[in-house]
PDB file of C-alpha atoms and ligand atoms in Angstrom:
ATOM      1  CA  UNK A   1       9.714  -6.369 -62.618  1.00 67.00           C
ATOM      2  CA  UNK A   2       9.632  -6.998 -58.875  1.00 93.00           C
ATOM      3  CA  UNK A   3       8.929  -9.983 -57.763  1.00 97.00           C
ATOM      4  CA  UNK A   4       8.090 -10.112 -53.679  1.00 98.00           C
ATOM      5  CA  UNK A   5       7.474 -12.965 -51.562  1.00 98.00           C
ATOM      6  CA  UNK A   6       6.227 -11.663 -48.309  1.00 98.00           C
ATOM      7  CA  UNK A   7       6.185 -14.154 -45.520  1.00 98.00           C
ATOM      8  CA  UNK A   8       3.976 -13.014 -42.377  1.00 98.00           C
ATOM      9  CA  UNK A   9       3.957 -14.095 -38.452  1.00 98.00           C
ATOM     10  CA  UNK A  10       2.226 -13.953 -35.414  1.00 98.00           C
ATOM     11  CA  UNK A  11       3.474 -10.175 -34.754  1.00 98.00           C
ATOM     12  CA  UNK A  12       1.372  -9.259 -37.855  1.00 98.00           C
ATOM     13  CA  UNK A  13      -2.032  -9.596 -35.857  1.00 98.00           C
ATOM     14  CA  UNK A  14      -0.792  -9.144 -32.428  1.00 98.00           C
ATOM     15  CA  UNK A  15      -2.420  -5.544 -32.879  1.00 98.00           C
ATOM     16  CA  UNK A  16      -5.421  -7.158 -33.803  1.00 98.00           C
ATOM     17  CA  UNK A  17      -5.619  -8.595 -30.399  1.00 97.00           C
ATOM     18  CA  UNK A  18      -4.243 -12.527 -31.144  1.00 96.00           C
ATOM     19  CA  UNK A  19      -1.408 -13.015 -28.924  1.00 91.00           C
ATOM     20  CA  UNK A  20       2.322 -14.246 -30.473  1.00 95.00           C
ATOM     21  CA  UNK A  21       3.213 -17.289 -29.283  1.00 94.00           C
ATOM     22  CA  UNK A  22       7.267 -15.964 -28.066  1.00 92.00           C
ATOM     23  CA  UNK A  23       6.836 -12.796 -26.604  1.00 90.00           C
ATOM     24  CA  UNK A  24       6.800 -12.274 -23.237  1.00 88.00           C
ATOM     25  CA  UNK A  25       3.240 -13.537 -21.709  1.00 91.00           C
ATOM     26  CA  UNK A  26       3.097 -15.284 -25.261  1.00 94.00           C
ATOM     27  CA  UNK A  27       1.118 -18.867 -25.576  1.00 94.00           C
ATOM     28  CA  UNK A  28       4.596 -20.610 -25.512  1.00 93.00           C
ATOM     29  CA  UNK A  29       4.570 -19.267 -21.906  1.00 93.00           C
ATOM     30  CA  UNK A  30       1.058 -20.399 -21.032  1.00 93.00           C
ATOM     31  CA  UNK A  31       0.281 -23.994 -22.747  1.00 94.00           C
ATOM     32  CA  UNK A  32       3.361 -26.668 -23.426  1.00 95.00           C
ATOM     33  CA  UNK A  33       4.054 -26.280 -27.117  1.00 95.00           C
ATOM     34  CA  UNK A  34       4.065 -30.281 -26.682  1.00 95.00           C
ATOM     35  CA  UNK A  35       1.684 -31.468 -24.913  1.00 97.00           C
ATOM     36  CA  UNK A  36      -1.134 -28.791 -27.696  1.00 97.00           C
ATOM     37  CA  UNK A  37       0.821 -28.594 -30.797  1.00 97.00           C
ATOM     38  CA  UNK A  38       1.821 -31.939 -31.778  1.00 98.00           C
ATOM     39  CA  UNK A  39       1.151 -35.339 -32.997  1.00 97.00           C
ATOM     40  CA  UNK A  40       2.305 -37.575 -29.788  1.00 98.00           C
ATOM     41  CA  UNK A  41       0.423 -34.419 -27.654  1.00 98.00           C
ATOM     42  CA  UNK A  42      -3.044 -34.898 -29.775  1.00 97.00           C
ATOM     43  CA  UNK A  43      -2.495 -38.718 -29.091  1.00 97.00           C
ATOM     44  CA  UNK A  44      -2.375 -38.038 -25.358  1.00 97.00           C
ATOM     45  CA  UNK A  45      -4.476 -36.283 -24.772  1.00 97.00           C
ATOM     46  CA  UNK A  46      -7.066 -34.786 -28.295  1.00 97.00           C
ATOM     47  CA  UNK A  47      -9.412 -32.880 -25.165  1.00 97.00           C
ATOM     48  CA  UNK A  48      -7.091 -30.688 -24.768  1.00 97.00           C
ATOM     49  CA  UNK A  49      -5.901 -29.964 -28.416  1.00 98.00           C
ATOM     50  CA  UNK A  50      -9.365 -29.432 -29.131  1.00 98.00           C
ATOM     51  CA  UNK A  51      -9.519 -27.274 -26.632  1.00 97.00           C
ATOM     52  CA  UNK A  52      -6.861 -25.116 -27.064  1.00 97.00           C
ATOM     53  CA  UNK A  53      -7.457 -24.714 -30.330  1.00 98.00           C
ATOM     54  CA  UNK A  54     -11.288 -24.297 -29.985  1.00 98.00           C
ATOM     55  CA  UNK A  55      -9.834 -21.383 -27.851  1.00 97.00           C
ATOM     56  CA  UNK A  56      -7.790 -20.007 -30.792  1.00 97.00           C
ATOM     57  CA  UNK A  57     -10.648 -20.360 -33.587  1.00 98.00           C
ATOM     58  CA  UNK A  58     -12.709 -18.156 -31.072  1.00 98.00           C
ATOM     59  CA  UNK A  59      -9.768 -15.590 -30.940  1.00 97.00           C
ATOM     60  CA  UNK A  60      -9.189 -15.371 -34.253  1.00 98.00           C
ATOM     61  CA  UNK A  61     -13.345 -15.653 -35.542  1.00 98.00           C
ATOM     62  CA  UNK A  62     -14.182 -12.666 -33.086  1.00 98.00           C
ATOM     63  CA  UNK A  63     -10.599 -10.707 -34.760  1.00 98.00           C
ATOM     64  CA  UNK A  64     -10.694  -7.677 -37.377  1.00 98.00           C
ATOM     65  CA  UNK A  65      -7.921  -7.499 -39.909  1.00 98.00           C
ATOM     66  CA  UNK A  66      -5.634  -4.510 -38.435  1.00 98.00           C
ATOM     67  CA  UNK A  67      -3.938  -1.612 -41.194  1.00 98.00           C
ATOM     68  CA  UNK A  68      -0.799  -3.908 -41.506  1.00 98.00           C
ATOM     69  CA  UNK A  69      -2.992  -6.699 -43.081  1.00 98.00           C
ATOM     70  CA  UNK A  70      -4.850  -3.850 -45.431  1.00 98.00           C
ATOM     71  CA  UNK A  71      -1.660  -2.765 -46.157  1.00 98.00           C
ATOM     72  CA  UNK A  72      -0.556  -5.989 -47.705  1.00 98.00           C
ATOM     73  CA  UNK A  73      -3.911  -6.702 -49.200  1.00 98.00           C
ATOM     74  CA  UNK A  74      -3.031  -2.847 -50.898  1.00 98.00           C
ATOM     75  CA  UNK A  75       0.077  -4.512 -52.330  1.00 98.00           C
ATOM     76  CA  UNK A  76      -1.792  -7.858 -53.342  1.00 98.00           C
ATOM     77  CA  UNK A  77      -4.229  -5.545 -55.476  1.00 98.00           C
ATOM     78  CA  UNK A  78      -1.564  -3.568 -57.042  1.00 97.00           C
ATOM     79  CA  UNK A  79       1.070  -6.391 -57.886  1.00 97.00           C
ATOM     80  CA  UNK A  80      -1.200  -9.263 -58.929  1.00 97.00           C
ATOM     81  CA  UNK A  81       0.525 -12.903 -59.462  1.00 97.00           C
ATOM     82  CA  UNK A  82       4.167 -10.812 -58.495  1.00 98.00           C
ATOM     83  CA  UNK A  83       2.898 -10.719 -55.140  1.00 98.00           C
ATOM     84  CA  UNK A  84       3.484 -14.144 -52.836  1.00 98.00           C
ATOM     85  CA  UNK A  85       2.012 -13.723 -49.875  1.00 98.00           C
ATOM     86  CA  UNK A  86       3.297 -17.111 -47.205  1.00 98.00           C
ATOM     87  CA  UNK A  87       1.871 -16.912 -44.080  1.00 98.00           C
ATOM     88  CA  UNK A  88       2.845 -19.131 -40.892  1.00 98.00           C
ATOM     89  CA  UNK A  89      -0.401 -17.649 -39.043  1.00 98.00           C
ATOM     90  CA  UNK A  90      -3.432 -20.223 -39.047  1.00 98.00           C
ATOM     91  CA  UNK A  91      -5.972 -16.726 -38.488  1.00 98.00           C
ATOM     92  CA  UNK A  92      -7.913 -15.613 -41.361  1.00 98.00           C
ATOM     93  CA  UNK A  93      -7.309 -11.946 -40.812  1.00 98.00           C
ATOM     94  CA  UNK A  94      -5.203 -11.229 -44.600  1.00 98.00           C
ATOM     95  CA  UNK A  95      -8.275 -12.858 -46.284  1.00 98.00           C
ATOM     96  CA  UNK A  96     -10.580 -10.667 -43.913  1.00 98.00           C
ATOM     97  CA  UNK A  97      -8.457  -7.891 -45.302  1.00 98.00           C
ATOM     98  CA  UNK A  98      -8.620  -8.875 -48.731  1.00 98.00           C
ATOM     99  CA  UNK A  99      -5.924 -10.890 -49.523  1.00 98.00           C
ATOM    100  CA  UNK A 100      -6.535 -13.691 -52.009  1.00 98.00           C
ATOM    101  CA  UNK A 101      -3.916 -16.429 -52.775  1.00 98.00           C
ATOM    102  CA  UNK A 102      -2.377 -16.634 -49.501  1.00 98.00           C
ATOM    103  CA  UNK A 103      -0.200 -19.613 -48.691  1.00 98.00           C
ATOM    104  CA  UNK A 104      -1.202 -21.097 -45.423  1.00 98.00           C
ATOM    105  CA  UNK A 105       2.072 -23.288 -44.796  1.00 98.00           C
ATOM    106  CA  UNK A 106       0.766 -23.778 -40.830  1.00 98.00           C
ATOM    107  CA  UNK A 107      -2.768 -24.788 -41.886  1.00 98.00           C
ATOM    108  CA  UNK A 108      -6.040 -23.104 -41.199  1.00 98.00           C
ATOM    109  CA  UNK A 109      -7.901 -22.351 -37.861  1.00 98.00           C
ATOM    110  CA  UNK A 110     -11.509 -22.544 -39.463  1.00 98.00           C
ATOM    111  CA  UNK A 111     -10.684 -25.991 -41.140  1.00 98.00           C
ATOM    112  CA  UNK A 112     -11.308 -29.286 -40.138  1.00 98.00           C
ATOM    113  CA  UNK A 113      -9.660 -32.203 -40.946  1.00 98.00           C
ATOM    114  CA  UNK A 114     -10.129 -35.958 -40.718  1.00 98.00           C
ATOM    115  CA  UNK A 115      -7.061 -37.998 -39.721  1.00 96.00           C
ATOM    116  CA  UNK A 116      -7.878 -40.895 -41.042  1.00 96.00           C
ATOM    117  CA  UNK A 117      -9.265 -40.403 -44.958  1.00 98.00           C
ATOM    118  CA  UNK A 118      -8.155 -36.842 -45.307  1.00 97.00           C
ATOM    119  CA  UNK A 119     -11.303 -34.613 -45.590  1.00 98.00           C
ATOM    120  CA  UNK A 120     -11.589 -30.936 -45.330  1.00 98.00           C
ATOM    121  CA  UNK A 121     -14.530 -28.797 -44.574  1.00 98.00           C
ATOM    122  CA  UNK A 122     -15.128 -25.501 -42.159  1.00 98.00           C
ATOM    123  CA  UNK A 123     -14.424 -26.342 -38.871  1.00 98.00           C
ATOM    124  CA  UNK A 124     -17.370 -25.624 -36.313  1.00 98.00           C
ATOM    125  CA  UNK A 125     -16.511 -22.951 -33.779  1.00 98.00           C
ATOM    126  CA  UNK A 126     -16.341 -26.326 -31.127  1.00 98.00           C
ATOM    127  CA  UNK A 127     -14.611 -28.968 -32.070  1.00 98.00           C
ATOM    128  CA  UNK A 128     -14.053 -32.734 -29.859  1.00 97.00           C
ATOM    129  CA  UNK A 129     -12.763 -36.002 -30.067  1.00 96.00           C
ATOM    130  CA  UNK A 130     -16.015 -37.883 -30.588  1.00 96.00           C
ATOM    131  CA  UNK A 131     -16.681 -35.673 -33.687  1.00 97.00           C
ATOM    132  CA  UNK A 132     -17.327 -38.043 -36.435  1.00 97.00           C
ATOM    133  CA  UNK A 133     -15.877 -37.146 -40.189  1.00 98.00           C
ATOM    134  CA  UNK A 134     -18.796 -36.182 -42.609  1.00 97.00           C
ATOM    135  CA  UNK A 135     -17.224 -38.379 -45.365  1.00 97.00           C
ATOM    136  CA  UNK A 136     -15.683 -41.102 -43.870  1.00 98.00           C
ATOM    137  CA  UNK A 137     -17.857 -41.185 -40.756  1.00 97.00           C
ATOM    138  CA  UNK A 138     -14.576 -42.160 -38.352  1.00 97.00           C
ATOM    139  CA  UNK A 139     -13.985 -39.839 -35.477  1.00 96.00           C
ATOM    140  CA  UNK A 140     -10.351 -39.169 -36.802  1.00 95.00           C
ATOM    141  CA  UNK A 141     -11.288 -35.019 -36.865  1.00 97.00           C
ATOM    142  CA  UNK A 142      -8.098 -32.838 -35.987  1.00 98.00           C
ATOM    143  CA  UNK A 143      -7.885 -29.106 -36.945  1.00 98.00           C
ATOM    144  CA  UNK A 144      -6.334 -28.638 -40.498  1.00 98.00           C
ATOM    145  CA  UNK A 145      -3.189 -27.312 -38.503  1.00 98.00           C
ATOM    146  CA  UNK A 146       0.598 -28.098 -38.710  1.00 98.00           C
ATOM    147  CA  UNK A 147       1.883 -29.001 -36.396  1.00 98.00           C
ATOM    148  CA  UNK A 148       6.022 -29.927 -34.585  1.00 97.00           C
ATOM    149  CA  UNK A 149       6.904 -32.879 -36.405  1.00 96.00           C
ATOM    150  CA  UNK A 150       4.776 -32.719 -38.811  1.00 97.00           C
ATOM    151  CA  UNK A 151       5.958 -30.865 -42.679  1.00 97.00           C
ATOM    152  CA  UNK A 152       4.284 -27.138 -43.652  1.00 98.00           C
ATOM    153  CA  UNK A 153       1.845 -27.180 -46.600  1.00 98.00           C
ATOM    154  CA  UNK A 154       2.827 -25.796 -49.931  1.00 98.00           C
ATOM    155  CA  UNK A 155       6.632 -26.374 -49.248  1.00 98.00           C
ATOM    156  CA  UNK A 156       7.499 -26.610 -53.385  1.00 98.00           C
ATOM    157  CA  UNK A 157       5.238 -23.572 -54.284  1.00 98.00           C
ATOM    158  CA  UNK A 158       7.197 -21.518 -51.773  1.00 98.00           C
ATOM    159  CA  UNK A 159      10.242 -22.946 -52.641  1.00 98.00           C
ATOM    160  CA  UNK A 160       9.735 -22.246 -56.328  1.00 98.00           C
ATOM    161  CA  UNK A 161       8.834 -18.452 -55.888  1.00 98.00           C
ATOM    162  CA  UNK A 162      11.430 -17.668 -53.466  1.00 98.00           C
ATOM    163  CA  UNK A 163      13.485 -18.692 -56.278  1.00 97.00           C
ATOM    164  CA  UNK A 164      12.057 -16.543 -58.642  1.00 97.00           C
ATOM    165  CA  UNK A 165      11.744 -13.829 -56.113  1.00 98.00           C
ATOM    166  CA  UNK A 166      13.843  -9.925 -56.167  1.00 98.00           C
ATOM    167  CA  UNK A 167      13.025  -9.003 -52.665  1.00 98.00           C
ATOM    168  CA  UNK A 168      11.906 -11.307 -49.803  1.00 98.00           C
ATOM    169  CA  UNK A 169       9.873  -9.337 -46.954  1.00 98.00           C
ATOM    170  CA  UNK A 170       9.420 -11.485 -43.081  1.00 98.00           C
ATOM    171  CA  UNK A 171       7.033  -9.549 -41.352  1.00 98.00           C
ATOM    172  CA  UNK A 172       6.406 -10.215 -37.078  1.00 98.00           C
ATOM    173  CA  UNK A 173       8.071 -12.781 -36.748  1.00 97.00           C
ATOM    174  CA  UNK A 174      10.678 -14.569 -34.624  1.00 95.00           C
ATOM    175  CA  UNK A 175      12.518 -16.299 -37.090  1.00 93.00           C
ATOM    176  CA  UNK A 176      12.426 -19.467 -34.773  1.00 93.00           C
ATOM    177  CA  UNK A 177      10.544 -22.370 -36.169  1.00 94.00           C
ATOM    178  CA  UNK A 178      12.110 -23.784 -39.525  1.00 95.00           C
ATOM    179  CA  UNK A 179      12.060 -24.252 -42.552  1.00 97.00           C
ATOM    180  CA  UNK A 180      10.260 -20.712 -42.684  1.00 97.00           C
ATOM    181  CA  UNK A 181      13.324 -19.154 -40.275  1.00 95.00           C
ATOM    182  CA  UNK A 182      15.035 -20.305 -43.682  1.00 96.00           C
ATOM    183  CA  UNK A 183      13.390 -18.874 -46.484  1.00 97.00           C
ATOM    184  CA  UNK A 184      15.379 -15.643 -45.768  1.00 97.00           C
ATOM    185  CA  UNK A 185      18.515 -17.578 -46.423  1.00 96.00           C
ATOM    186  CA  UNK A 186      17.248 -19.749 -49.579  1.00 97.00           C
ATOM    187  CA  UNK A 187      16.012 -16.092 -51.288  1.00 97.00           C
ATOM    188  CA  UNK A 188      18.884 -14.830 -50.754  1.00 96.00           C
ATOM    189  CA  UNK A 189      21.369 -17.444 -52.265  1.00 96.00           C
ATOM    190  CA  UNK A 190      19.251 -16.576 -55.597  1.00 93.00           C
ATOM    191  CA  UNK A 191      19.663 -13.353 -55.883  1.00 96.00           C
ATOM    192  CA  UNK A 192      16.907 -11.626 -53.817  1.00 98.00           C
ATOM    193  CA  UNK A 193      17.495  -8.530 -51.759  1.00 98.00           C
ATOM    194  CA  UNK A 194      15.936  -9.277 -48.225  1.00 98.00           C
ATOM    195  CA  UNK A 195      14.272  -7.248 -45.835  1.00 98.00           C
ATOM    196  CA  UNK A 196      12.690  -7.569 -42.181  1.00 98.00           C
ATOM    197  CA  UNK A 197       9.862  -5.546 -40.766  1.00 98.00           C
ATOM    198  CA  UNK A 198       8.908  -6.061 -37.216  1.00 97.00           C
ATOM    199  CA  UNK A 199       8.587  -4.986 -33.866  1.00 96.00           C
ATOM    200  CA  UNK A 200      12.111  -5.405 -32.230  1.00 91.00           C
ATOM    201  CA  UNK A 201      14.821  -6.833 -34.877  1.00 90.00           C
ATOM    202  CA  UNK A 202      15.312 -10.729 -35.201  1.00 88.00           C
ATOM    203  CA  UNK A 203      18.799 -12.342 -35.133  1.00 82.00           C
ATOM    204  CA  UNK A 204      18.180 -13.041 -38.862  1.00 76.00           C
ATOM    205  CA  UNK A 205      20.493 -12.054 -41.991  1.00 86.00           C
ATOM    206  CA  UNK A 206      18.672  -9.426 -43.677  1.00 97.00           C
ATOM    207  CA  UNK A 207      19.936  -6.804 -46.300  1.00 97.00           C
ATOM    208  CA  UNK A 208      17.304  -4.242 -44.501  1.00 97.00           C
ATOM    209  CA  UNK A 209      15.137  -4.002 -41.165  1.00 97.00           C
ATOM    210  CA  UNK A 210      11.824  -1.310 -40.597  1.00 97.00           C
ATOM    211  CA  UNK A 211      11.434  -1.876 -37.016  1.00 97.00           C
ATOM    212  CA  UNK A 212       8.246  -0.762 -35.380  1.00 98.00           C
ATOM    213  CA  UNK A 213       4.554  -2.218 -35.020  1.00 98.00           C
ATOM    214  CA  UNK A 214       3.033  -3.918 -37.795  1.00 98.00           C
ATOM    215  CA  UNK A 215       0.236  -1.274 -38.207  1.00 98.00           C
ATOM    216  CA  UNK A 216       2.882   1.487 -39.304  1.00 98.00           C
ATOM    217  CA  UNK A 217       5.552  -0.220 -40.470  1.00 98.00           C
ATOM    218  CA  UNK A 218       4.430  -2.572 -43.008  1.00 98.00           C
ATOM    219  CA  UNK A 219       1.518   0.633 -44.107  1.00 98.00           C
ATOM    220  CA  UNK A 220       5.287   2.856 -44.256  1.00 97.00           C
ATOM    221  CA  UNK A 221       6.866   0.085 -46.203  1.00 98.00           C
ATOM    222  CA  UNK A 222       3.994  -0.593 -48.938  1.00 98.00           C
ATOM    223  CA  UNK A 223       3.455   3.453 -49.513  1.00 97.00           C
ATOM    224  CA  UNK A 224       6.799   2.906 -50.187  1.00 96.00           C
ATOM    225  CA  UNK A 225       6.304   0.136 -52.808  1.00 96.00           C
ATOM    226  CA  UNK A 226       3.059   1.092 -54.871  1.00 94.00           C
ATOM    227  CA  UNK A 227       2.662   4.709 -53.189  1.00 81.00           C
ATOM    228  CA  UNK A 228       0.452   6.110 -50.539  1.00 66.00           C
ATOM    229  CA  UNK A 229      -3.125   4.926 -52.281  1.00 58.00           C
TER     230      UNK A 229
HETATM  231  P1  OAD B   1       6.730 -15.629 -32.684  1.00 58.02           P
HETATM  232  O1  OAD B   1       6.054 -15.578 -31.373  1.00 58.02           O
HETATM  233  O2  OAD B   1       7.747 -16.740 -32.410  1.00 58.02           O
HETATM  234  O3  OAD B   1       7.078 -14.206 -33.077  1.00 58.02           O
HETATM  235  C1  OAD B   1       6.630 -13.238 -33.063  1.00 58.02           C
HETATM  236  C2  OAD B   1       7.015 -12.018 -33.339  1.00 58.02           C
HETATM  237  O4  OAD B   1       6.320 -11.209 -34.075  1.00 58.02           O
HETATM  238  C3  OAD B   1       8.075 -11.751 -32.605  1.00 58.02           C
HETATM  239  O5  OAD B   1       9.582 -10.960 -33.371  1.00 58.02           O
HETATM  240  C4  OAD B   1       7.649 -10.408 -32.395  1.00 58.02           C
HETATM  241  O6  OAD B   1       8.731  -9.553 -31.931  1.00 58.02           O
HETATM  242  C5  OAD B   1       6.980  -9.583 -33.306  1.00 58.02           C
HETATM  243  N1  OAD B   1       6.038  -8.955 -33.156  1.00 58.02           N
HETATM  244  C6  OAD B   1       5.224  -8.736 -32.002  1.00 58.02           C
HETATM  245  N2  OAD B   1       4.035  -7.787 -31.722  1.00 58.02           N
HETATM  246  C7  OAD B   1       4.700  -7.144 -33.221  1.00 58.02           C
HETATM  247  C8  OAD B   1       3.663  -6.072 -33.753  1.00 58.02           C
HETATM  248  N3  OAD B   1       3.197  -5.610 -33.271  1.00 58.02           N
HETATM  249  N4  OAD B   1       4.349  -5.645 -35.150  1.00 58.02           N
HETATM  250  C9  OAD B   1       5.223  -6.531 -35.569  1.00 58.02           C
HETATM  251  N5  OAD B   1       6.151  -7.568 -34.749  1.00 58.02           N
HETATM  252  C10 OAD B   1       5.482  -7.543 -33.602  1.00 58.02           C
HETATM  253  O7  OAD B   1       5.861 -16.058 -33.276  1.00 58.02           O
HETATM  254  P2  OAD B   1       5.853 -16.570 -35.211  1.00 58.02           P
HETATM  255  O8  OAD B   1       7.633 -16.206 -35.651  1.00 58.02           O
HETATM  256  O9  OAD B   1       4.508 -16.225 -36.684  1.00 58.02           O
HETATM  257  O10 OAD B   1       3.233 -22.734 -35.443  1.00 58.02           O
HETATM  258  O11 OAD B   1       6.062 -17.977 -35.001  1.00 58.02           O
HETATM  259  C11 OAD B   1       6.077 -19.115 -35.435  1.00 58.02           C
HETATM  260  C12 OAD B   1       5.622 -20.277 -35.533  1.00 58.02           C
HETATM  261  O12 OAD B   1       6.006 -20.789 -34.163  1.00 58.02           O
HETATM  262  C13 OAD B   1       3.319 -19.988 -35.411  1.00 58.02           C
HETATM  263  O13 OAD B   1       3.292 -20.321 -36.649  1.00 58.02           O
HETATM  264  C14 OAD B   1       3.434 -21.352 -34.817  1.00 58.02           C
HETATM  265  C15 OAD B   1       4.290 -21.373 -33.441  1.00 58.02           C
HETATM  266  O14 OAD B   1       5.033 -22.854 -32.529  1.00 58.02           O
HETATM  267  C16 OAD B   1       3.261 -23.741 -35.105  1.00 58.02           C
HETATM  268  O15 OAD B   1       1.948 -23.593 -34.317  1.00 58.02           O
HETATM  269  C17 OAD B   1       3.257 -24.991 -36.257  1.00 58.02           C
END
């Protein structure tokens, strides 16, 4: 039995119309990461940060999953628990394509979090600094997004899955952000083969690279694994 861990990044959602971060014209060339994606930025100007994520949420809710997401959903249906799908993406496009059990290590744009009591609820289209938490009523609500300087979610479970993996596959991620960028080394240490699927190969250390747009390269790889379906 082959166990596969797939890590996806912004590149898999690019052809659904959601911008990536570090490509030319990407989000981090339009916005100052320190101002919109750190706890310090949020403390300085919560409205700016809410507005940034309100725009991300509007885009994500309007987007449709593409053939790359759909192929991974087929792979999950065929492999069950032998596939672990970890995403750095905050959009819900894997779920919209039919994937279940997706591990969102950087949080989800569709969820609101109370910074005071830890309550979580479905995020409204627009969030604002004065919004009250439905549980504790304090105006400390934030999007449930992992910011720079915060610990990504589910790291223990991801580590356990990587340790058992036979194959690790990174799809549409630049490999610039840790800890996700280190998963390839972690997987290799315990004997997994490694594959990168990306528009252009990153600087990562992979055994095999498939270069191409996610909507073509991911279905082609999934067909290799489980047949064209
Ligand atoms: P990046 O923007 O850093 O990288 C996107 C990658 O996708 C690049 O390597 C592109 O070559 C590739 N790519 C672009 N279009 C593609 C396509 N159509 N098909 C396949 N690949 C394509 O995005 P991430 O690596 O996801 O974190 O960024 C990692 C984290 O940095 C994000 O989760 C976010 C960001 O700051 C937080 O906000 C905490």
